[in-house]
C-alpha atoms as one frame of an Amber mdcrd trajectory, in Angstrom:
protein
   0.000   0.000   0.000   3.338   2.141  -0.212   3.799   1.964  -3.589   4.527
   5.474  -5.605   1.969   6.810  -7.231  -0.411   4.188  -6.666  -4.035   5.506
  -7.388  -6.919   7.258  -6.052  -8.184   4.460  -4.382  -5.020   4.425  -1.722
  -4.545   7.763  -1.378  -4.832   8.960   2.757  -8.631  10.080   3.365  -8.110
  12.710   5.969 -10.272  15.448   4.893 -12.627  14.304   7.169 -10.546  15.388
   9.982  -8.966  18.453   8.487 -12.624  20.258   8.246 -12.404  21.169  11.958
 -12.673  24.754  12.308  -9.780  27.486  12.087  -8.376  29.035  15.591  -7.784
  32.133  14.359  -5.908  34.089  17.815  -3.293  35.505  17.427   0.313  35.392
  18.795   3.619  36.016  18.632   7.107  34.024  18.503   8.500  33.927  22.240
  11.833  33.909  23.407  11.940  32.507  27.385  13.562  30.481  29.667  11.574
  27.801  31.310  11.658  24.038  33.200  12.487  21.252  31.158   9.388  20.166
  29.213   7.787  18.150  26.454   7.087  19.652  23.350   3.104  18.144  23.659
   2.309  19.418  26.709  -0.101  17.403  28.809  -3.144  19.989  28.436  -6.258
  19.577  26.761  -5.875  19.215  22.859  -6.681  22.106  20.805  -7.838  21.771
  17.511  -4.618  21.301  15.928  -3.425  18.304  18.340  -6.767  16.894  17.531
  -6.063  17.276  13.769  -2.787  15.757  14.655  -4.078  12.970  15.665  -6.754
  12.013  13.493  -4.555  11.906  10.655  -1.896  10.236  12.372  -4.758   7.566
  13.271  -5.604   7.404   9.457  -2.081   7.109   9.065  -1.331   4.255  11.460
  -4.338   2.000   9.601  -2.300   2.596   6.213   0.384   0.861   7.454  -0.350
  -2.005   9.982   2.265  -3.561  12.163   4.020  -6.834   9.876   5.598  -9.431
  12.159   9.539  -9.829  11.664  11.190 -12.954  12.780  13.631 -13.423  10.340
  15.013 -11.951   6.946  13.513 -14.915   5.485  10.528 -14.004   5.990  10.695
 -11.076   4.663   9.813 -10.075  -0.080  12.598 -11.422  -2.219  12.876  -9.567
  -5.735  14.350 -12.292  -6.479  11.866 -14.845  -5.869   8.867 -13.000  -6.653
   7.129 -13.606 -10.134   6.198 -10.475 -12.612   4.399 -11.425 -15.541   3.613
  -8.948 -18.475  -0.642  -9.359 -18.638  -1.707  -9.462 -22.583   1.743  -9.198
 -24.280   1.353  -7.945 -27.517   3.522  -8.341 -30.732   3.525  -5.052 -31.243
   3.290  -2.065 -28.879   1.378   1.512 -29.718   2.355   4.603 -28.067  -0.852
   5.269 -25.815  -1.388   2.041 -24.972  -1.272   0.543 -21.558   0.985  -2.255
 -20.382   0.235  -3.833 -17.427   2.253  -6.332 -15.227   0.930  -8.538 -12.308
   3.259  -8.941  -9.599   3.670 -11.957  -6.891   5.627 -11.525  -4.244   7.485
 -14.210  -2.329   9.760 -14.413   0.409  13.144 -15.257   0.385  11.845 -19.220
   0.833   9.960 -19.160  -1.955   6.762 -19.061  -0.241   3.388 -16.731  -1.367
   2.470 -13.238   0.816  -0.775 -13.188   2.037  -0.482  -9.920   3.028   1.136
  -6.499   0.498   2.540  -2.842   1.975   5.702  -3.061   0.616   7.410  -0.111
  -1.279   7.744  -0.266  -4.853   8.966   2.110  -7.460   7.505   1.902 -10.886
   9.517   3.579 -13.843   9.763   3.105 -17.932  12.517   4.977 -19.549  14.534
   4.934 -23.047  18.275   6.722 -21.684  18.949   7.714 -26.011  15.487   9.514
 -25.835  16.224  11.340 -22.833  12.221  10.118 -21.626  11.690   8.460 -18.331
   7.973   8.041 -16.554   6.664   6.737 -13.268   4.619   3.529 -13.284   1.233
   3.411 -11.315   1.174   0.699  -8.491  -1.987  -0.895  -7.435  -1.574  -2.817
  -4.019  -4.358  -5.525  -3.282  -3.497  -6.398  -0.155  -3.005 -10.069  -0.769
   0.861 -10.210  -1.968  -0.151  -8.826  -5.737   0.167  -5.890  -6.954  -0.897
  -4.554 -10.130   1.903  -2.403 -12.172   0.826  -0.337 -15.287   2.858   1.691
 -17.543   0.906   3.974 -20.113   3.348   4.234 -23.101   3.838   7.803 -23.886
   6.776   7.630 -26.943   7.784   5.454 -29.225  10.850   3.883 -29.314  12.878
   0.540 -27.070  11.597   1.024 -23.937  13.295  -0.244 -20.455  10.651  -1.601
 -17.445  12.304  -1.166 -14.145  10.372  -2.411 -10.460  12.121  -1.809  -7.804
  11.666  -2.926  -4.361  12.679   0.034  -2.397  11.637  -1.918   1.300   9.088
  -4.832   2.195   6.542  -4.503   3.740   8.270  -5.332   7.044  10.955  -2.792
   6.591   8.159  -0.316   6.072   6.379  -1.168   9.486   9.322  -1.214  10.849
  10.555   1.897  10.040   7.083   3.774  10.630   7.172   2.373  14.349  10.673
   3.402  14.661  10.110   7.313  13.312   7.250   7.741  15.724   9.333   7.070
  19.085  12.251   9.799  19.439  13.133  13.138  18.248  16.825  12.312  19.103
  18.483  11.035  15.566  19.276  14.460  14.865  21.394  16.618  17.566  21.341
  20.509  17.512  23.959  22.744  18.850  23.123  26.110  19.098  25.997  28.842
  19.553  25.121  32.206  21.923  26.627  35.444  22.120  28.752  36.144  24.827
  30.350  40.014  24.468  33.356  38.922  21.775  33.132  35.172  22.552  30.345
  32.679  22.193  28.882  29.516  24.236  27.582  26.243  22.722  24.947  24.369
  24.535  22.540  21.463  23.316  19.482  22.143  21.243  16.406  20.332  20.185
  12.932  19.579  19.159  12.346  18.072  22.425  14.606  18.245  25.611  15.174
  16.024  28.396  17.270  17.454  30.861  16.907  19.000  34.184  18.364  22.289
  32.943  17.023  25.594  32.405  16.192  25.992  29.173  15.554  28.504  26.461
  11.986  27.634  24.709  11.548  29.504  21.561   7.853  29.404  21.022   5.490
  30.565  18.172   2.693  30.781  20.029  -0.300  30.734  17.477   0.641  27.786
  16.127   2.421  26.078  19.136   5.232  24.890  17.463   8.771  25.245  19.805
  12.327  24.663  20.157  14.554  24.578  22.911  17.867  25.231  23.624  19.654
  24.431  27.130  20.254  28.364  28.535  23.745  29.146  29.375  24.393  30.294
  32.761  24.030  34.230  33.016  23.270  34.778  29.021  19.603  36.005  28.048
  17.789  33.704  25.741  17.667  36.231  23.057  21.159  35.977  22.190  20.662
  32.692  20.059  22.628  33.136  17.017  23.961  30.099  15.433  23.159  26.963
  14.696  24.405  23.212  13.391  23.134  19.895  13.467  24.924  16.393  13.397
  23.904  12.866  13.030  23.649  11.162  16.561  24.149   7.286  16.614  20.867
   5.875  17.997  18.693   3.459  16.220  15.271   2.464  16.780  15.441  -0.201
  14.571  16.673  -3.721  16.269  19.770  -5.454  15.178  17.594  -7.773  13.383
  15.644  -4.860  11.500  18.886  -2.498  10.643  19.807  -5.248   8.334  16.685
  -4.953   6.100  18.211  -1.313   5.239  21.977  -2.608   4.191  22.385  -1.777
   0.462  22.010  -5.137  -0.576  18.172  -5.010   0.287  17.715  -1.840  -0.810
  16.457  -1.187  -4.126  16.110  -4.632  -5.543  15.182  -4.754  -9.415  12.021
  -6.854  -9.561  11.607  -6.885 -13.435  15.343  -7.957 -14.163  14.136 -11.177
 -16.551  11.969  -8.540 -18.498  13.651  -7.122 -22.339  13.109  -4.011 -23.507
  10.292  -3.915 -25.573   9.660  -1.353 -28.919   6.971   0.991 -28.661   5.443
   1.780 -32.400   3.304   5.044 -33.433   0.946   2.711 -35.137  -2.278   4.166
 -35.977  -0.759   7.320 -38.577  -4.550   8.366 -38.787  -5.844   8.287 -35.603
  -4.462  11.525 -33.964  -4.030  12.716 -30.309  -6.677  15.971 -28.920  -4.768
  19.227 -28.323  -4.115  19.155 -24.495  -4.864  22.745 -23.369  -2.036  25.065
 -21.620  -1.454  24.186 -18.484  -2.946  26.547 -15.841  -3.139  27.087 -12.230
  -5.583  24.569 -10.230  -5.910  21.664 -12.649  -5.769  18.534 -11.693  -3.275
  16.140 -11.490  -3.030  12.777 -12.495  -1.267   9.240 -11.555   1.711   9.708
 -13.076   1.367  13.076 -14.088   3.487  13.140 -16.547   6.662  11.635 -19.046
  10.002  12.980 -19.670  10.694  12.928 -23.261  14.006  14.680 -24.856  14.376
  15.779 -21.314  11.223  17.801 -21.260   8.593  17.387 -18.643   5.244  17.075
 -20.336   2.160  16.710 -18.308  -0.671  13.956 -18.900  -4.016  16.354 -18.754
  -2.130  19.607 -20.415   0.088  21.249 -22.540   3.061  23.464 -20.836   3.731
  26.212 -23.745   7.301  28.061 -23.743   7.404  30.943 -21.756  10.020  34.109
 -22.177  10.738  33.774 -18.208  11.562  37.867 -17.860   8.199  38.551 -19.959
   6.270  35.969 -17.589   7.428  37.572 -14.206   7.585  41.399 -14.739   6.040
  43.273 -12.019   6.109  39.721 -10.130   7.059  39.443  -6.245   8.747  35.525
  -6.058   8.338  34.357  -2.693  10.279  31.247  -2.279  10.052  29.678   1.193
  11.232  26.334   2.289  14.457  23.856   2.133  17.592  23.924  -0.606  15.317
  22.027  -3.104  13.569  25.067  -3.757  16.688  27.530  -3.106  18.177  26.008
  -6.231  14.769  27.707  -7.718  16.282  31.695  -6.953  20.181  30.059  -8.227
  18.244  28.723 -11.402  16.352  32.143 -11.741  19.463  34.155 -11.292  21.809
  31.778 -13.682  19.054  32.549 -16.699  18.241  36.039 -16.120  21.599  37.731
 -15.927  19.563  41.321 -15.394  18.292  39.955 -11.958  20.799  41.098  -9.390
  21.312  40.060  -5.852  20.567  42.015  -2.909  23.287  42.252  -0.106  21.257
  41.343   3.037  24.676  41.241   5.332  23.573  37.621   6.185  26.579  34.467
   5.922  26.894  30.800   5.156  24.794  28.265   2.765  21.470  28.790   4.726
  21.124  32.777   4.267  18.354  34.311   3.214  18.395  35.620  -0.639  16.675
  38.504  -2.474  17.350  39.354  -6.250  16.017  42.292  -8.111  15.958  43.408
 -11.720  15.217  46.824 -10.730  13.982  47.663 -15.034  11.145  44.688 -15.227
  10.461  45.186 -11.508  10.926  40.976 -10.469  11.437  40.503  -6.823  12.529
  37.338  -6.317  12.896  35.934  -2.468  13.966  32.754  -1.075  14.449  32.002
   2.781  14.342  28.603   5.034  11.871  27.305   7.285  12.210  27.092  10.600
  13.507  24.407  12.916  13.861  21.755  12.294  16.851  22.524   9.683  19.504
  19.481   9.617  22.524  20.967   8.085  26.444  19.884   9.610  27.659  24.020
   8.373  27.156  26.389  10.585  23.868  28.472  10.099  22.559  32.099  11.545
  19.401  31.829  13.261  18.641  35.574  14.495  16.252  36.172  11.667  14.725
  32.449  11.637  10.573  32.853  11.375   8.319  30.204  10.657   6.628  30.308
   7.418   3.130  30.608   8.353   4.880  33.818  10.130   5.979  35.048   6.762
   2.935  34.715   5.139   0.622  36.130   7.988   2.483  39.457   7.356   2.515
  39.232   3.287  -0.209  41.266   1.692  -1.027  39.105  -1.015  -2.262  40.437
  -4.704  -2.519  38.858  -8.325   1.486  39.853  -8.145   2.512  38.051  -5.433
   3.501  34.393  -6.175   4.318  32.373  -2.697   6.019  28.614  -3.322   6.541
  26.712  -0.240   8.812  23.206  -0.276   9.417  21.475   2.875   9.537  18.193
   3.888  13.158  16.434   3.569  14.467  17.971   7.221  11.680  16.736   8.405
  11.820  13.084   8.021  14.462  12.442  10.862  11.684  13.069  13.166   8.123
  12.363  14.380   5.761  12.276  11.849   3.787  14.818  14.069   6.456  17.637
  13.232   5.751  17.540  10.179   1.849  17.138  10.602   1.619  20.271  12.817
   4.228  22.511  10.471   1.931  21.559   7.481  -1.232  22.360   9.319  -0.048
  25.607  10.383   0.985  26.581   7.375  -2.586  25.689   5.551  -3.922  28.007
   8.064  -1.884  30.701   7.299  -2.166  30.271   3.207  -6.339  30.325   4.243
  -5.918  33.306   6.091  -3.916  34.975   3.285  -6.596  33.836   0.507  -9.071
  35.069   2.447  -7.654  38.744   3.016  -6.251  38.627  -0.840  -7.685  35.894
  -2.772  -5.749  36.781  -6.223  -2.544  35.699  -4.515  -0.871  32.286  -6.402
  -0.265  29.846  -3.579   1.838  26.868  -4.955   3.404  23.931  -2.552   6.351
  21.999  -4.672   6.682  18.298  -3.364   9.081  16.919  -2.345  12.169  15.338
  -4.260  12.647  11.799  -4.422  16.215  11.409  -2.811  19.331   9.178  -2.349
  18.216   5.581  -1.794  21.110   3.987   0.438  22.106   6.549   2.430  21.090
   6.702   6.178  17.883   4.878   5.437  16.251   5.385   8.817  16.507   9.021
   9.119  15.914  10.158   5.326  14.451   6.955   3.443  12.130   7.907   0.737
   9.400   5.953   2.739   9.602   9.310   4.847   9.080  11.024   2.121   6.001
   9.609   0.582   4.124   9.298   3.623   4.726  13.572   3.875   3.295  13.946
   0.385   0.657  11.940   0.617  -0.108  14.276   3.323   0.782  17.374   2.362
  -1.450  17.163  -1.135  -4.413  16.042   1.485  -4.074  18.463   3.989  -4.130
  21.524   1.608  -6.828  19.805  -1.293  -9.487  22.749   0.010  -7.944  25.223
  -0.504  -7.538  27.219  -4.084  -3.453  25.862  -4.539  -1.764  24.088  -7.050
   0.896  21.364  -6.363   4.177  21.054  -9.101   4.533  17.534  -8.531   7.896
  17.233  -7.853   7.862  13.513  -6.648   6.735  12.356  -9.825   8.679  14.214
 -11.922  12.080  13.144 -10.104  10.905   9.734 -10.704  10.421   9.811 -13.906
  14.036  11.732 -14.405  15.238   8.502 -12.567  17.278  11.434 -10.415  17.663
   9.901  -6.602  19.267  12.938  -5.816  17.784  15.255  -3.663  19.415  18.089
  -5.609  18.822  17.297  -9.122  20.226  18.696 -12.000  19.304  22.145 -13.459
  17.185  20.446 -16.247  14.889  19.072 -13.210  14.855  22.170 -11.591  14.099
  23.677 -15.146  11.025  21.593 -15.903   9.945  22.520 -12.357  10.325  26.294
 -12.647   8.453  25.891 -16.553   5.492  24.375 -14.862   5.354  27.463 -12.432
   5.528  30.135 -15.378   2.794  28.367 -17.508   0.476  28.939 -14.010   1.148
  32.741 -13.790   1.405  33.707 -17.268
């Protein structure tokens, strides 16, 4: 049931819990120093905790606990059987080719039972085209695989089996139990010198600590306060990777990178992929425009262009498209490569001095003759990063866009989710919650303002499996396009597209982040 992409009929039905009215108080971001405590707080829930947990509930029924005795036990790629349903002699571009899939353990016997995470993809590497499969779980150990054949040409099937289904529970179980994978240290001014102390999500020590609270949305951090040094004199910040597993010895080795990955369809040739009917001709799609829908996949690479299944993305002069445009880019370095794409193509957009340092500081480019404001700045804790980062102008986005006008020139994209994954699936719930009830707010004051969340990027799929696995990932975007589905936004789909690219880089290459940025020029122009 963790397959990409895999269809209406498995994707998370939360809106039923995300209709709960709005608090709409409001509050500031609070600097104090306070007694150890929990980040939940044992009060009564408010609406958000309740929110919280109803989707987290929803959540936890997607992906049932999977007994785990033995690695045996567990899917085999290689003993599982895919067979191509209906093979043809020849192939038509527009067709459909579907594959059943069995899956086995690594004993050869049938799964009663599916949930494990598979990644569909097609691709032809001379033709520069690439596309995500759809996956169809039924529960049962089958799985139903379908690839829509957008061009012609030999055409590659590739299934892989990213984790079983075991790996999956067990890595869901393990997420939801500490906030301590990820260490913060947090650097204070001192006169000319500066202190370190420990930071975090959540604290346990007997210390008095620093709590750096949004109050409106509830949301905090904490450092451990330094003896006779105000809380306010946070400045720094850097994170590092603390060795602490909740995974048992038994479960880690699920995520060595032999088991990771796993070509399913290995047996299967490449087959050739013929236009075929020369009268029969395909509608015009129209131009792609803000709020359509999107479909499963959503699209093909083809001579490493993105084109979209239900529309047509037209060429856009990019200066032409944003004149008079204010750019707000808010979120993680997936989308700061956005404002380093924008300022590599328009060499008349020149950046702003805003006396900030390092990797993480906030950027602002101008071209001062076309008047384009273009803006990108991080979210707010939690940022995992090992370089050294300032923190004295940190803000939250819902912050940011509680205190942005809004207007038919202001264009807000928001991209969050990978620095999240380390951590409690709740941390993620509440920032994406709060952050729907700020874009509401916003609509509602200025309801010409373009609101557009990018997904997430698929990522590197060995490395450091429990903290940033792709699993992660795709439970956050299932999410994320759930949580904000009422209101009037528009999602580049960002997961699908890095699929198809076959990128498993969480920084892809500018022709990713090219497609990307065409998608958001055919919505405001």
């Amino acid at each position: 049931m963790f397959n990409e992409l895999i269809g209406h009929c498995l994707q998370l039905k939360l809106w039923t819990v995300l209709k709960l009215p709005i608090s709409l108080h409001h509050g500031n971001f609070i600097m104090k120093s306070c007694p150890a405590a929990p980040l939940d707080p044992a009060v009564s829930p408010t609406e958000t905790e309740l929110r919280i947990k109803g989707i987290k509930e929803k959540l936890d029924q997607l992906i049932p606990p999977r007994p785990f005795t033995h690695v045996s036990s567990t899917t085999s790629a290689t003993h599982s059987k895919a067979t191509l349903l209906s093979p043809q002699d020849t192939y038509c571009r527009g067709d459909q080719l579907d594959v059943l899939l069995e899956v086995r353990d690594h004993l050869g016997r049938r799964k009663e039972y599916g949930g494990d995470f598979l990644r569909a993809r097609m691709s032809s590497p001379a033709l520069k085209a690439g596309a995500s499969g759809k996956v169809t779980d039924f529960n049962n150990g089958t799985y139903l695989v379908s690839f829509t054949l957008f061009w012609e040409g030999r055409v590659s099937l590739s299934l892989l089996l990213i984790l079983p289904s075991e790996g999956v529970s067990a890595l869901w179980r393990a997420r939801n139990q500490g906030y301590d994978r990820v260490t913060f240290t947090g650097q204070f001014a001192n006169g000319t010198s500066h202190v370190n102390t420990d930071c975090a999500l959540v604290l346990n020590s007997s210390a008095e600590l620093c709590e750096y609270l949004d109050s409106r949305d509830q949301e905090a951090f904490y450092c451990v306060k330094p003896p006779h040094i105000p809380c306010a004199a946070l400045t720094l910040m850097h994170s590092k990777n603390k060795d602490v597993s909740y995974l048992s010895k038994r479960e880690r080795s699920l995520f060595e990178r032999s088991n990771v990955g796993i070509e399913m369809m290995e047996k299967f040739d490449a087959i050739t992929v013929s236009k075929c009917n020369t009268e029969k001709t395909a509608p015009m799609k129209k131009k792609c425009k803000f709020g359509m829908a999107s479909t499963i996949p959503s699209g093909h690479v083809w001579k490493d262009t993105w084109n979209p299944v239900s529309c047509s993305l037209a060429p856009i002069e990019m200066k032409e498209c944003l004149r008079g445009k204010f750019i707000h880019l808010m979120g993680d370095s997936t989308i700061r490569q956005w404002i380093e794409y924008f300022k590599s193509s328009m060499k008349t957009l020149k950046s702003v001095d805003l006396h900030e340092s390092g990797k993480f500081q906030k950027q602002f480019a101008v071209d001062l003759d076309k008047n384009i404001k273009i803006q990108w700045q991080k979210h707010s804790y939690p940022l995992v990063a090992s370089l050294t980062y300032s923190v004295k102008e940190i803000e939250y986005i819902a912050r940011v866009i509680d205190r942005t006008g809004g207007g038919k020139s202001t264009i807000i994209v928001i991209s969050l989710g990978q620095h999240f994954r380390p951590f409690p699936i709740n941390v993620f719930l509440r920032r994406a919650l709060s952050i729907h009830d700020a874009v509401q707010r916003l609509l509602l004051r200025s309801p010409d303002t373009v609101v557009i969340i990018k997904a997430e990027n698929i990522r590197e799929m060995h490395s450091d499996v429990e903290r940033f696995s792709d699993f992660h990932g795709y439970i956050q975007y299932l999410a994320i396009k759930d949580i904000f589905q009422d209101l009037n936004v528009s999602i580049i789909d960002a997961w699908d597209i890095t699929i198809a690219y076959g990128t498993n880089n969480v920084h892809p290459s500018q022709s990713v982040v090219r497609n990307q940025i065409n998608i958001l020029l055919n919505f405001i122009c």
